[in-house]
mmCIF file of C-alpha atoms and ligand atoms in Angstrom:
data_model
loop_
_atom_site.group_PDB
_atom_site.id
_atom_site.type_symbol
_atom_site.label_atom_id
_atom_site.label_comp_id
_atom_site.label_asym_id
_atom_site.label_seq_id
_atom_site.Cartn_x
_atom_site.Cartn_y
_atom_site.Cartn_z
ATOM 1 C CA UNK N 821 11.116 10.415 -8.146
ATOM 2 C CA UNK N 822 12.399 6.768 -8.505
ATOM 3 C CA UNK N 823 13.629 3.973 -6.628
ATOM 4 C CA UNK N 824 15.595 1.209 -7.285
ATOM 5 C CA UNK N 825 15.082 -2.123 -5.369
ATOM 6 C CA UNK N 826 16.672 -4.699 -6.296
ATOM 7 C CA UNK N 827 15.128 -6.383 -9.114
ATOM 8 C CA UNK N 828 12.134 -3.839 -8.741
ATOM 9 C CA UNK N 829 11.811 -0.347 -10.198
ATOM 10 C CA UNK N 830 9.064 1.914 -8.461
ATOM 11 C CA UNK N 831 8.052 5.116 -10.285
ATOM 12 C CA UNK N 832 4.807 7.483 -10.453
ATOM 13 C CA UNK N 833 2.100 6.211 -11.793
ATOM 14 C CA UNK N 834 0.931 7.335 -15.390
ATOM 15 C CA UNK N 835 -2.284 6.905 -17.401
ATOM 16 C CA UNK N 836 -0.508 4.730 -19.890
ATOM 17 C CA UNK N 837 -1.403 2.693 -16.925
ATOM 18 C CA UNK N 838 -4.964 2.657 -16.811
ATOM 19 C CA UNK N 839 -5.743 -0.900 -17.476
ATOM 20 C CA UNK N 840 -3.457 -2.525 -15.044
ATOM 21 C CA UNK N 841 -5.539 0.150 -12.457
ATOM 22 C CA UNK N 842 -8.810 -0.798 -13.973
ATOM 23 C CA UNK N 843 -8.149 -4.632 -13.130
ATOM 24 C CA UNK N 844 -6.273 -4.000 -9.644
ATOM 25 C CA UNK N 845 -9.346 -1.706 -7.982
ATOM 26 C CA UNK N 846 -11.534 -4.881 -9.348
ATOM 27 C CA UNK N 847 -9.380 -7.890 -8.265
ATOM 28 C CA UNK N 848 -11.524 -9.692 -4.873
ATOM 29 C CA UNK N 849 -8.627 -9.803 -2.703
ATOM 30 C CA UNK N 850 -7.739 -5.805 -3.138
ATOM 31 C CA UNK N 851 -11.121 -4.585 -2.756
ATOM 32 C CA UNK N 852 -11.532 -7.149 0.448
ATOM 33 C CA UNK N 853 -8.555 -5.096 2.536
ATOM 34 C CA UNK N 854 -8.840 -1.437 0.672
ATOM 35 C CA UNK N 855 -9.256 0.923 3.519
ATOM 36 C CA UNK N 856 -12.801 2.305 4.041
ATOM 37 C CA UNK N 857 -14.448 4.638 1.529
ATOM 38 C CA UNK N 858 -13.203 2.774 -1.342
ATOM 39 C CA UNK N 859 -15.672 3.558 -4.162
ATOM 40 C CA UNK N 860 -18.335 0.763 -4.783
ATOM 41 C CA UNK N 861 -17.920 1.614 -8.743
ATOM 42 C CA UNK N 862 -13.732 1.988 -9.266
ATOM 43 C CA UNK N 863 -12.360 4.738 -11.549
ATOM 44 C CA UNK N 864 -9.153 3.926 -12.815
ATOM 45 C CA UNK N 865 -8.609 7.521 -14.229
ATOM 46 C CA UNK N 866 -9.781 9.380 -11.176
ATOM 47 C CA UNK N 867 -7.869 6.871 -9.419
ATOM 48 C CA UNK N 868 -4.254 7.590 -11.562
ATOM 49 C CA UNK N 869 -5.294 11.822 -11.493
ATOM 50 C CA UNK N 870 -5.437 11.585 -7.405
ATOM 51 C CA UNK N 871 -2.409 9.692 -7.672
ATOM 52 C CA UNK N 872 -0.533 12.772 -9.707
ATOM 53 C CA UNK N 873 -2.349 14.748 -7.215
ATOM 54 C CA UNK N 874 -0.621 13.422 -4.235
ATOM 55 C CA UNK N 875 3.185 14.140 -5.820
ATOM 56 C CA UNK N 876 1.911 17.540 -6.772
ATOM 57 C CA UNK N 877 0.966 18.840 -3.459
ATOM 58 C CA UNK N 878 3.353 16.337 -1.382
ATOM 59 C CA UNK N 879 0.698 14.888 0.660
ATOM 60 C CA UNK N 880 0.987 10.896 -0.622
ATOM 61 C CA UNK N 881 3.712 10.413 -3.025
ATOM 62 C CA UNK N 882 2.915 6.889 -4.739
ATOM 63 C CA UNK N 883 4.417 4.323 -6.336
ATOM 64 C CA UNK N 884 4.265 1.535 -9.450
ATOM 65 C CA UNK N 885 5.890 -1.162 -8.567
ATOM 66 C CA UNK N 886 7.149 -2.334 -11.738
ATOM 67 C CA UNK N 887 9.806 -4.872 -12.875
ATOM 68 C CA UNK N 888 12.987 -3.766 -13.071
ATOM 69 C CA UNK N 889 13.644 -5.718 -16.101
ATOM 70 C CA UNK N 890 10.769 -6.131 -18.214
ATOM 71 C CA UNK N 891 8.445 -2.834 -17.046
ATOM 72 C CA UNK N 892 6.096 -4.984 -16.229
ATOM 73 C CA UNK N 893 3.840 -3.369 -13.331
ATOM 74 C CA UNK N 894 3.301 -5.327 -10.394
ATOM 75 C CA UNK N 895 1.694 -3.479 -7.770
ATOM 76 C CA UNK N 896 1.214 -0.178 -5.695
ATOM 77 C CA UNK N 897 2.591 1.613 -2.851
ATOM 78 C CA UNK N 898 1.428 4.790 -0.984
ATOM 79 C CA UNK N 899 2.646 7.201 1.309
ATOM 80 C CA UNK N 900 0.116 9.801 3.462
ATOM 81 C CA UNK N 901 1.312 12.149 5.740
ATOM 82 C CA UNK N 902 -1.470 12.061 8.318
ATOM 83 C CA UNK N 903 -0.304 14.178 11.285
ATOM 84 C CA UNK N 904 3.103 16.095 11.871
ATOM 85 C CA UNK N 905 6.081 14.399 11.079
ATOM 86 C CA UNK N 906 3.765 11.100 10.773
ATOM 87 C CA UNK N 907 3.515 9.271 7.304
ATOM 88 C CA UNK N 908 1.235 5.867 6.741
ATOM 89 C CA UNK N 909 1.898 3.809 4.322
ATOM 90 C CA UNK N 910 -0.260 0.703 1.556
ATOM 91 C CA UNK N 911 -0.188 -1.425 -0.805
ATOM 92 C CA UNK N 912 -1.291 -4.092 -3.178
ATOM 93 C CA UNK N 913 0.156 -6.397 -5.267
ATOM 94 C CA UNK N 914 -1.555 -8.006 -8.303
ATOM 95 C CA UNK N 915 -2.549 -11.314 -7.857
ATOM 96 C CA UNK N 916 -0.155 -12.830 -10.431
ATOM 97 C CA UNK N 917 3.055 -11.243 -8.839
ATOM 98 C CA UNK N 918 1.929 -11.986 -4.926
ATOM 99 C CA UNK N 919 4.313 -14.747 -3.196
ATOM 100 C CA UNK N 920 7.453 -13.481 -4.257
ATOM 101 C CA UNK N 921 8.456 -11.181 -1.764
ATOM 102 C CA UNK N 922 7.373 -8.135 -4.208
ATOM 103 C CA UNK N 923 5.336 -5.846 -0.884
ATOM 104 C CA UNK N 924 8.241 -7.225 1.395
ATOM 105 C CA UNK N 925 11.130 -5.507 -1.018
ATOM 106 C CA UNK N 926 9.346 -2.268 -2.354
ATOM 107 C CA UNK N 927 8.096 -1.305 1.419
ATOM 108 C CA UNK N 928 11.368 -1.724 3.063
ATOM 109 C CA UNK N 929 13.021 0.483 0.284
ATOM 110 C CA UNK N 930 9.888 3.195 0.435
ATOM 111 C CA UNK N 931 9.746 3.056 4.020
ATOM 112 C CA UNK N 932 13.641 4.094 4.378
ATOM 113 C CA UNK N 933 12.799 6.723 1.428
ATOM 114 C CA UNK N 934 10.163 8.196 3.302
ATOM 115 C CA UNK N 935 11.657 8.390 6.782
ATOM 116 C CA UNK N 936 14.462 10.049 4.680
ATOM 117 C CA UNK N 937 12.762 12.359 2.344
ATOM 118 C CA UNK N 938 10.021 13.280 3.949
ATOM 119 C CA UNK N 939 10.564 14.890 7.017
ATOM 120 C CA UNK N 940 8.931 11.965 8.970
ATOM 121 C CA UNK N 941 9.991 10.547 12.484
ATOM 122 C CA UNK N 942 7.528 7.726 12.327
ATOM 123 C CA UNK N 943 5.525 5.945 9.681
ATOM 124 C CA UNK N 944 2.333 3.739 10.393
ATOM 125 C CA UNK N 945 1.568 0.726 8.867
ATOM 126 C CA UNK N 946 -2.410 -0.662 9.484
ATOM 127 C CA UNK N 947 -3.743 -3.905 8.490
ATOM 128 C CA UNK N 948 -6.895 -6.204 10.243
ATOM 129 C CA UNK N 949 -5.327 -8.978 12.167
ATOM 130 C CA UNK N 950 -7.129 -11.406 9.476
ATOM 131 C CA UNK N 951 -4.932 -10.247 6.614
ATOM 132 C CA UNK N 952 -1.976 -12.380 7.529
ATOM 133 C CA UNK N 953 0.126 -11.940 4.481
ATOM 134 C CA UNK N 954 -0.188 -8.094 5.535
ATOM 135 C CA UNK N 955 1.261 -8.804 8.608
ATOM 136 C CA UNK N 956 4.287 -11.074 6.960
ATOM 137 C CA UNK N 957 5.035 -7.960 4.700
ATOM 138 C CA UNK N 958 4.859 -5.414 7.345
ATOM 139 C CA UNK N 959 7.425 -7.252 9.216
ATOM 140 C CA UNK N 960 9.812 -8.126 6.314
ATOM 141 C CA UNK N 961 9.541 -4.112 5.548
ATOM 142 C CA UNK N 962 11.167 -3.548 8.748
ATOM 143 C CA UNK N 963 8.032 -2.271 10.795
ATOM 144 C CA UNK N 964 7.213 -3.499 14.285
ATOM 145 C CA UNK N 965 4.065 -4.642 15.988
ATOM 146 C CA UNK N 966 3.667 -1.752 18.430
ATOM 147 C CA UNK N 967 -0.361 -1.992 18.841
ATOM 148 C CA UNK N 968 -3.630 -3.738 19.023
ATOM 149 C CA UNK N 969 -6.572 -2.120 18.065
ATOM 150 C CA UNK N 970 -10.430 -2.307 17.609
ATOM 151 C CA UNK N 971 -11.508 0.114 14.632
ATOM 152 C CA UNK N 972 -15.075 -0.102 13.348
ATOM 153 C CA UNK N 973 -15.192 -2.517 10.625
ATOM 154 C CA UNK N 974 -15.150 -1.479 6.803
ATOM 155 C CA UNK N 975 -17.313 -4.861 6.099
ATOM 156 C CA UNK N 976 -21.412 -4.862 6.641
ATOM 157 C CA UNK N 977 -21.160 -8.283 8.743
ATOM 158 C CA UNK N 978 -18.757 -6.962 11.687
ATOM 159 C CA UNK N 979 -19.173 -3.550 13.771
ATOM 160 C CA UNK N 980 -15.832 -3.709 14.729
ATOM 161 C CA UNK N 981 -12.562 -5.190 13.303
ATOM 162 C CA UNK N 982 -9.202 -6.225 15.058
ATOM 163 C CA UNK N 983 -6.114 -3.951 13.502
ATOM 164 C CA UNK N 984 -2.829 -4.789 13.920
ATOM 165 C CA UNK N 985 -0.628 -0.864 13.720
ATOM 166 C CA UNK N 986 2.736 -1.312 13.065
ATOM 167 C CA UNK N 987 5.617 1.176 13.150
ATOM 168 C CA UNK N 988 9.050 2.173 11.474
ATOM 169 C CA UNK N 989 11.507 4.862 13.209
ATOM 170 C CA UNK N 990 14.525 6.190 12.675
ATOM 171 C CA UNK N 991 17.155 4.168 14.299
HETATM 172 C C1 COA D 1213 -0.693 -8.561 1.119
HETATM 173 C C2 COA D 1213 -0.004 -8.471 -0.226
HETATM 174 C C3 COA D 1213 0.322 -6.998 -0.525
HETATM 175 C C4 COA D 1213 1.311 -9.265 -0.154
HETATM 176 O O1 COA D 1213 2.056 -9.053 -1.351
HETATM 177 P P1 COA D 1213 3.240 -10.068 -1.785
HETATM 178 O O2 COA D 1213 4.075 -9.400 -2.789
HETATM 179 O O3 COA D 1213 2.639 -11.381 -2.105
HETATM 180 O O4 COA D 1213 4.031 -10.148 -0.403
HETATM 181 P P2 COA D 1213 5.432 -10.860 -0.145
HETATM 182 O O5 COA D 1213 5.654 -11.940 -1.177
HETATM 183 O O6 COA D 1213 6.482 -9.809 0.045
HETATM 184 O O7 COA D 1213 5.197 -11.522 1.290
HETATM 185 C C5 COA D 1213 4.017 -12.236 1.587
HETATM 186 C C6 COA D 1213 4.312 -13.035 2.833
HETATM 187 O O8 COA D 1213 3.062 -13.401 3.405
HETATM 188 C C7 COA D 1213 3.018 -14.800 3.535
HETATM 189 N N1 COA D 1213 1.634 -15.182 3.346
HETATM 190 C C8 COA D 1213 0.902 -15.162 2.230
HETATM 191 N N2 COA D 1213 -0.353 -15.571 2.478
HETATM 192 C C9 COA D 1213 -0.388 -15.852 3.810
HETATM 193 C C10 COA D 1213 -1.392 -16.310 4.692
HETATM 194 N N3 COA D 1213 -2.622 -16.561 4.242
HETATM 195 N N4 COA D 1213 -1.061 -16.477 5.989
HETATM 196 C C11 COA D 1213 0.175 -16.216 6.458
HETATM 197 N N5 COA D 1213 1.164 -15.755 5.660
HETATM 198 C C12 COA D 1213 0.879 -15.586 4.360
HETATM 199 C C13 COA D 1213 3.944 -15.357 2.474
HETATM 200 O O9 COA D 1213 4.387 -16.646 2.776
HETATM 201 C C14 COA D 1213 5.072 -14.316 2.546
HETATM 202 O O10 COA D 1213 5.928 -14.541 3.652
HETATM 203 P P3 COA D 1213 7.382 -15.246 3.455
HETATM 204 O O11 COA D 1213 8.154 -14.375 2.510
HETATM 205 O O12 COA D 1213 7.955 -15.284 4.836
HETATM 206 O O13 COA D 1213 7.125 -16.605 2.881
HETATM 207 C C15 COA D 1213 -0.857 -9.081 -1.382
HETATM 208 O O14 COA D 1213 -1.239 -10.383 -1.015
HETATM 209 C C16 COA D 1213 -2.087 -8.239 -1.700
HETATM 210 O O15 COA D 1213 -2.023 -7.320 -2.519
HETATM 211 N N6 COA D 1213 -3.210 -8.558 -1.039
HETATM 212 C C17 COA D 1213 -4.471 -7.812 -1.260
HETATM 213 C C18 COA D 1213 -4.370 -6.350 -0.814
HETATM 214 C C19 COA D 1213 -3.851 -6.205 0.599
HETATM 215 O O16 COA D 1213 -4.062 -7.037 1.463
HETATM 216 N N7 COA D 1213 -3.161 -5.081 0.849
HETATM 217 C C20 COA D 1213 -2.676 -4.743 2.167
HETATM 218 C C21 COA D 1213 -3.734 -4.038 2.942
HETATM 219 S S1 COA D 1213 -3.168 -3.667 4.594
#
């Protein structure tokens, strides 16, 4: 499975890319926002096999985003189905390639793919209120603010953490 986006290309991921991994699941700003129970020590081959994983038993199909032109991979972008008919969706970008609009493009064109393809009437978006640029992308991608929510935090200095949830429908 492959999309087309404009001047991005997203595509499975591969272990040809294992070093672009390795440096992503090390770089500050990912590991900052990763969702809770991200490993402490980051395997970027166990992280590429659950990646397969997901497209083999349809649970979280995921995406490279790569340059259309050059190949060059510039970030990630994941879909789990976490209830009936109810997909949520990350990403990342790599710090080089943030600022151009790269999260903005590839989730508007995976969140129309997914409402699409995979049976979904609703896909959730989840970010803490702090990550701004989160917010920015979720609402270029199409998805509206529909909650507020207190979650307990995934950092050792806060019990709790403010979430924004956002949503996409079908029209
Ligand atoms: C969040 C992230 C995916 C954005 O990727 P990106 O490709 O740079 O996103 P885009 O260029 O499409 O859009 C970013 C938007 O956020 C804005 N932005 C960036 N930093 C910001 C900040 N600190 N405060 C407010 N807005 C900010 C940009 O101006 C841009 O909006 P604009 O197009 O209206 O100018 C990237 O920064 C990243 O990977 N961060 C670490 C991991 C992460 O946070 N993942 C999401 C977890 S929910």
């Amino acid at each position: 499975m492959e999309i087309t986006a404009g001047t991005l290309h997203l595509r499975p991921w591969r272990l040809s890319d294992a070093d672009v991994v390795a440096r992503a699941l090390r770089d500050p700003e990912i590991r900052r926002w990763a969702p809770p129970g991200a490993p402490a020590e980051p395997d970027e081959k166990e992280w590429i096999a659950d990646r397969v994983e997901g497209w083999a038993d349809g649970s979280s199909p995921s995406f490279a985003i790569a340059d259309a032109t050059t190949g060059e991979v510039l970030g990630n972008i994941r879909v789990r189905t976490v209830a009936d008919g109810v997909g949520e969706v990350g990403y990342w970008v790599l710090p080089e390639a943030r600022g151009r609009g790269v999260a903005g493009h590839a989730l508007g064109a995976v969140g129309r793919w997914a409402l699409a393809c995979m049976e979904l009437s609703r896909l959730d978006l989840r970010h803490a209120a702090e990550n701004a640029a989160s917010c920015r992308v979720a609402q270029k991608g199409g998805f509206a603010l529909t909650r507020l929510l207190r979650e307990p935090s995934w950092d050792e200095e806060n019990e709790t953490v403010e979430v924004h949830l956002h949503t996409l429908s079908h029209a």
